[in-house]
Amino acid sequence: MTNGTKKCPDCAEEMVEGFILDMAYGGTLVPRWIKGRPEKSFWEGVKAKGKECRSVETYRCVKCGLLRSYAVTEAGLPGIWGY
Ligand SMILES: [Zn+2]
Protein backbone atom coordinates (compact mmCIF):
# COMPACT_ATOMS: atom_id res chain seq x y z
CA MET A 1 0.00 0.00 0.00
CA THR A 2 1.44 3.35 -0.97
CA ASN A 3 1.41 6.21 1.47
CA GLY A 4 -0.57 9.34 1.01
CA THR A 5 -4.00 10.41 2.00
CA LYS A 6 -6.86 8.06 1.36
CA LYS A 7 -10.05 9.53 0.03
CA CYS A 8 -13.54 8.38 0.89
CA PRO A 9 -15.12 6.71 -2.17
CA ASP A 10 -18.49 8.23 -1.33
CA CYS A 11 -17.77 11.86 -0.53
CA ALA A 12 -14.08 12.25 -1.48
CA GLU A 13 -13.17 13.56 1.95
CA GLU A 14 -9.98 12.63 3.78
CA MET A 15 -9.80 9.27 5.56
CA VAL A 16 -7.87 8.99 8.82
CA GLU A 17 -5.89 5.87 9.75
CA GLY A 18 -6.82 3.94 12.85
CA PHE A 19 -7.73 0.46 13.92
CA ILE A 20 -10.60 -1.44 15.44
CA LEU A 21 -10.07 -2.58 18.98
CA ASP A 22 -11.82 -5.83 19.80
CA MET A 23 -12.90 -6.28 23.36
CA ALA A 24 -12.15 -9.84 24.38
CA TYR A 25 -12.58 -11.73 27.61
CA GLY A 26 -9.81 -10.50 29.89
CA GLY A 27 -8.42 -7.86 27.58
CA THR A 28 -8.43 -6.18 24.22
CA LEU A 29 -7.37 -7.49 20.86
CA VAL A 30 -6.18 -5.71 17.77
CA PRO A 31 -7.79 -7.58 14.91
CA ARG A 32 -5.84 -9.70 12.46
CA TRP A 33 -6.84 -10.93 9.05
CA ILE A 34 -6.30 -14.68 8.68
CA LYS A 35 -6.33 -16.42 5.32
CA GLY A 36 -8.95 -19.10 4.79
CA ARG A 37 -11.94 -20.14 6.84
CA PRO A 38 -11.96 -20.34 10.63
CA GLU A 39 -11.37 -23.79 12.11
CA LYS A 40 -12.38 -24.45 15.67
CA SER A 41 -9.66 -25.48 18.05
CA PHE A 42 -10.40 -26.66 21.57
CA TRP A 43 -7.42 -24.86 23.07
CA GLU A 44 -7.36 -21.60 21.18
CA GLY A 45 -10.95 -20.95 20.16
CA VAL A 46 -10.19 -20.51 16.49
CA LYS A 47 -7.11 -22.07 14.99
CA ALA A 48 -4.81 -19.51 13.41
CA LYS A 49 -1.29 -20.86 13.86
CA GLY A 50 0.62 -21.45 10.66
CA LYS A 51 -1.80 -19.42 8.57
CA GLU A 52 -1.14 -16.22 6.72
CA CYS A 53 -1.73 -13.43 9.22
CA ARG A 54 -1.89 -9.71 8.60
CA SER A 55 -2.58 -6.70 10.74
CA VAL A 56 -5.68 -4.72 9.86
CA GLU A 57 -5.61 -0.97 9.38
CA THR A 58 -8.93 0.79 9.26
CA TYR A 59 -9.47 4.22 7.77
CA ARG A 60 -12.38 6.42 8.77
CA CYS A 61 -13.88 9.17 6.66
CA VAL A 62 -13.89 12.46 8.56
CA LYS A 63 -17.17 13.48 6.95
CA CYS A 64 -19.50 10.47 6.68
CA GLY A 65 -17.77 8.04 9.04
CA LEU A 66 -17.33 5.27 6.47
CA LEU A 67 -14.81 2.65 7.58
CA ARG A 68 -12.47 0.87 5.17
CA SER A 69 -10.09 -1.83 6.32
CA TYR A 70 -6.82 -2.86 4.71
CA ALA A 71 -4.92 -6.02 5.63
CA VAL A 72 -1.53 -5.14 4.21
CA THR A 73 1.21 -5.82 6.72
CA GLU A 74 2.14 -9.35 7.71
CA ALA A 75 1.98 -9.70 11.47
CA GLY A 76 2.12 -12.22 14.25
CA LEU A 77 -0.88 -13.39 16.19
CA PRO A 78 -2.16 -10.87 18.73
CA GLY A 79 -3.73 -10.82 22.11
CA ILE A 80 -4.13 -13.89 24.23
CA TRP A 81 -1.34 -15.59 22.34
CA GLY A 82 1.00 -12.79 23.48
CA TYR A 83 1.66 -9.38 21.96
ZN1 LIG B 1 -17.16 9.84 3.34
XYZ file of N, CA and C and ligand atoms in Angstrom:
250
model
N 0.844 -1.191 0.000
C 0.000 0.000 0.000
C 0.879 1.241 0.000
N 0.643 2.135 -0.912
C 1.441 3.354 -0.969
C 0.926 4.356 0.055
N 1.813 5.188 0.514
C 1.412 6.208 1.473
C 0.681 7.348 0.774
N 0.203 8.241 1.568
C -0.574 9.336 1.007
C -1.975 9.263 1.563
N -2.677 10.320 1.416
C -3.996 10.408 2.003
C -4.973 9.530 1.239
N -5.798 8.833 1.993
C -6.856 8.059 1.363
C -8.115 8.910 1.309
N -8.826 8.746 0.217
C -10.047 9.530 0.032
C -11.248 8.607 0.144
N -12.291 9.119 0.769
C -13.535 8.381 0.886
C -14.137 8.174 -0.505
N -14.540 6.966 -0.854
C -15.123 6.705 -2.173
C -16.502 7.342 -2.338
N -17.145 7.653 -1.239
C -18.491 8.226 -1.332
C -18.473 9.746 -1.436
N -17.700 10.400 -0.548
C -17.770 11.860 -0.530
C -16.430 12.516 -0.802
N -15.387 11.739 -1.097
C -14.076 12.252 -1.484
C -13.409 13.092 -0.400
N -13.837 12.884 0.839
C -13.170 13.555 1.953
C -11.992 12.704 2.431
N -11.161 13.314 3.273
C -9.977 12.634 3.781
C -10.373 11.481 4.708
N -9.582 10.389 4.645
C -9.797 9.273 5.562
C -8.606 9.169 6.502
N -8.891 8.990 7.787
C -7.865 8.994 8.819
C -7.576 7.567 9.258
N -6.282 7.236 9.370
C -5.893 5.875 9.753
C -6.196 5.610 11.217
N -6.594 4.383 11.474
C -6.822 3.943 12.845
C -6.905 2.435 12.862
N -7.496 1.907 13.894
C -7.727 0.463 13.915
C -8.897 0.164 14.819
N -9.473 -1.012 14.632
C -10.603 -1.436 15.443
C -10.055 -2.222 16.630
N -10.500 -1.857 17.797
C -10.072 -2.580 18.985
C -11.173 -3.558 19.382
N -10.851 -4.822 19.396
C -11.823 -5.834 19.796
C -11.740 -6.041 21.303
N -12.877 -5.982 21.941
C -12.900 -6.277 23.363
C -13.053 -7.793 23.519
N -12.098 -8.399 24.181
C -12.152 -9.838 24.377
C -12.183 -10.126 25.875
N -12.525 -11.345 26.205
C -12.579 -11.733 27.605
C -11.199 -11.562 28.222
N -11.079 -10.695 29.207
C -9.814 -10.500 29.890
C -8.873 -9.522 29.215
N -9.315 -8.825 28.194
C -8.419 -7.859 27.582
C -8.929 -7.366 26.250
N -8.061 -6.699 25.531
C -8.428 -6.178 24.224
C -7.546 -6.809 23.159
N -8.093 -6.894 21.965
C -7.365 -7.487 20.855
C -7.363 -6.518 19.676
N -6.218 -6.400 19.049
C -6.179 -5.705 17.774
C -6.456 -6.769 16.712
N -7.394 -6.518 15.835
C -7.785 -7.583 14.907
C -6.688 -7.966 13.930
N -6.736 -9.202 13.487
C -5.842 -9.697 12.457
C -6.680 -10.335 11.372
N -6.214 -10.230 10.170
C -6.839 -10.932 9.051
C -6.105 -12.248 8.860
N -6.871 -13.343 8.849
C -6.296 -14.680 8.682
C -6.824 -15.274 7.388
N -5.917 -15.824 6.591
C -6.332 -16.421 5.322
C -7.152 -17.680 5.553
N -8.153 -17.876 4.737
C -8.949 -19.096 4.792
C -10.145 -18.972 5.722
N -10.759 -20.112 5.981
C -11.937 -20.136 6.845
C -11.534 -20.510 8.262
N -12.303 -20.022 9.241
C -11.959 -20.336 10.632
C -12.194 -21.808 10.951
N -11.225 -22.400 11.638
C -11.375 -23.785 12.109
C -11.373 -23.738 13.625
N -12.295 -24.438 14.212
C -12.381 -24.452 15.666
C -11.245 -25.267 16.263
N -10.667 -24.749 17.317
C -9.664 -25.484 18.049
C -10.038 -25.447 19.519
N -9.987 -26.573 20.167
C -10.401 -26.658 21.568
C -9.588 -25.726 22.455
N -8.308 -25.616 22.186
C -7.420 -24.860 23.069
C -7.408 -23.373 22.768
N -7.583 -22.995 21.550
C -7.359 -21.595 21.181
C -8.618 -20.885 20.717
N -9.754 -21.571 20.709
C -10.950 -20.948 20.159
C -10.993 -21.166 18.661
N -10.287 -20.332 17.937
C -10.185 -20.507 16.492
C -8.716 -20.720 16.148
N -8.486 -21.728 15.337
C -7.113 -22.066 14.986
C -6.548 -21.044 13.997
N -5.396 -20.503 14.306
C -4.810 -19.515 13.405
C -3.319 -19.751 13.184
N -2.728 -20.623 13.981
C -1.286 -20.856 13.864
C -0.936 -21.423 12.495
N 0.155 -20.929 11.931
C 0.621 -21.454 10.663
C -0.117 -20.910 9.461
N -1.071 -20.003 9.686
C -1.798 -19.418 8.574
C -1.261 -18.020 8.295
N -1.514 -17.582 7.075
C -1.141 -16.218 6.721
C -1.889 -15.251 7.628
N -1.155 -14.314 8.224
C -1.735 -13.433 9.223
C -1.284 -12.003 8.965
N -2.227 -11.104 8.879
C -1.895 -9.708 8.598
C -2.601 -8.787 9.572
N -1.936 -7.698 9.905
C -2.584 -6.701 10.743
C -3.591 -5.919 9.907
N -4.596 -5.406 10.552
C -5.680 -4.718 9.858
C -5.641 -3.233 10.208
N -5.535 -2.414 9.183
C -5.614 -0.969 9.376
C -6.968 -0.493 8.868
N -7.601 0.307 9.640
C -8.932 0.788 9.263
C -8.904 2.305 9.128
N -9.409 2.776 8.015
C -9.475 4.219 7.768
C -10.917 4.684 7.932
N -11.051 5.869 8.515
C -12.380 6.417 8.767
C -12.513 7.765 8.080
N -13.596 7.902 7.331
C -13.883 9.169 6.656
C -14.260 10.224 7.683
N -13.619 11.404 7.585
C -13.893 12.460 8.565
C -15.291 13.047 8.383
N -15.860 12.867 7.213
C -17.168 13.480 6.948
C -18.328 12.523 7.232
N -18.330 11.348 6.555
C -19.496 10.474 6.682
C -19.271 9.306 7.630
N -18.022 9.095 8.071
C -17.768 8.044 9.041
C -17.581 6.663 8.449
N -17.549 6.561 7.117
C -17.333 5.266 6.475
C -16.011 4.659 6.926
N -16.023 3.356 7.203
C -14.808 2.650 7.575
C -14.359 1.749 6.439
N -13.056 1.762 6.163
C -12.471 0.872 5.167
C -11.259 0.213 5.801
N -11.193 -1.101 5.694
C -10.092 -1.826 6.315
C -9.140 -2.374 5.269
N -7.857 -2.326 5.580
C -6.817 -2.865 4.714
C -5.975 -3.848 5.522
N -5.787 -5.034 4.977
C -4.920 -6.024 5.626
C -3.660 -6.134 4.781
N -2.698 -5.270 5.064
C -1.529 -5.139 4.206
C -0.297 -5.778 4.829
N -0.043 -5.450 6.091
C 1.212 -5.816 6.723
C 1.136 -7.193 7.363
N 2.100 -8.054 7.033
C 2.136 -9.355 7.706
C 2.479 -9.159 9.169
N 1.809 -9.903 10.037
C 1.980 -9.703 11.467
C 1.814 -11.019 12.199
N 2.304 -11.036 13.419
C 2.124 -12.218 14.252
C 0.737 -12.227 14.860
N 0.431 -13.275 15.561
C -0.877 -13.392 16.189
C -0.944 -12.507 17.427
N -2.050 -11.829 17.627
C -2.158 -10.873 18.728
C -2.752 -11.467 19.990
N -2.856 -10.624 20.981
C -3.734 -10.817 22.113
C -3.347 -11.963 23.022
N -4.297 -12.851 23.220
C -4.132 -13.893 24.233
C -2.987 -14.830 23.913
N -2.503 -14.786 22.679
C -1.341 -15.587 22.336
C -0.038 -14.830 22.643
N -0.167 -13.594 23.112
C 0.999 -12.790 23.476
C 1.291 -11.723 22.451
N 1.343 -10.477 22.882
C 1.658 -9.379 21.957
C 3.133 -9.392 21.617
Zn -17.165 9.842 3.345
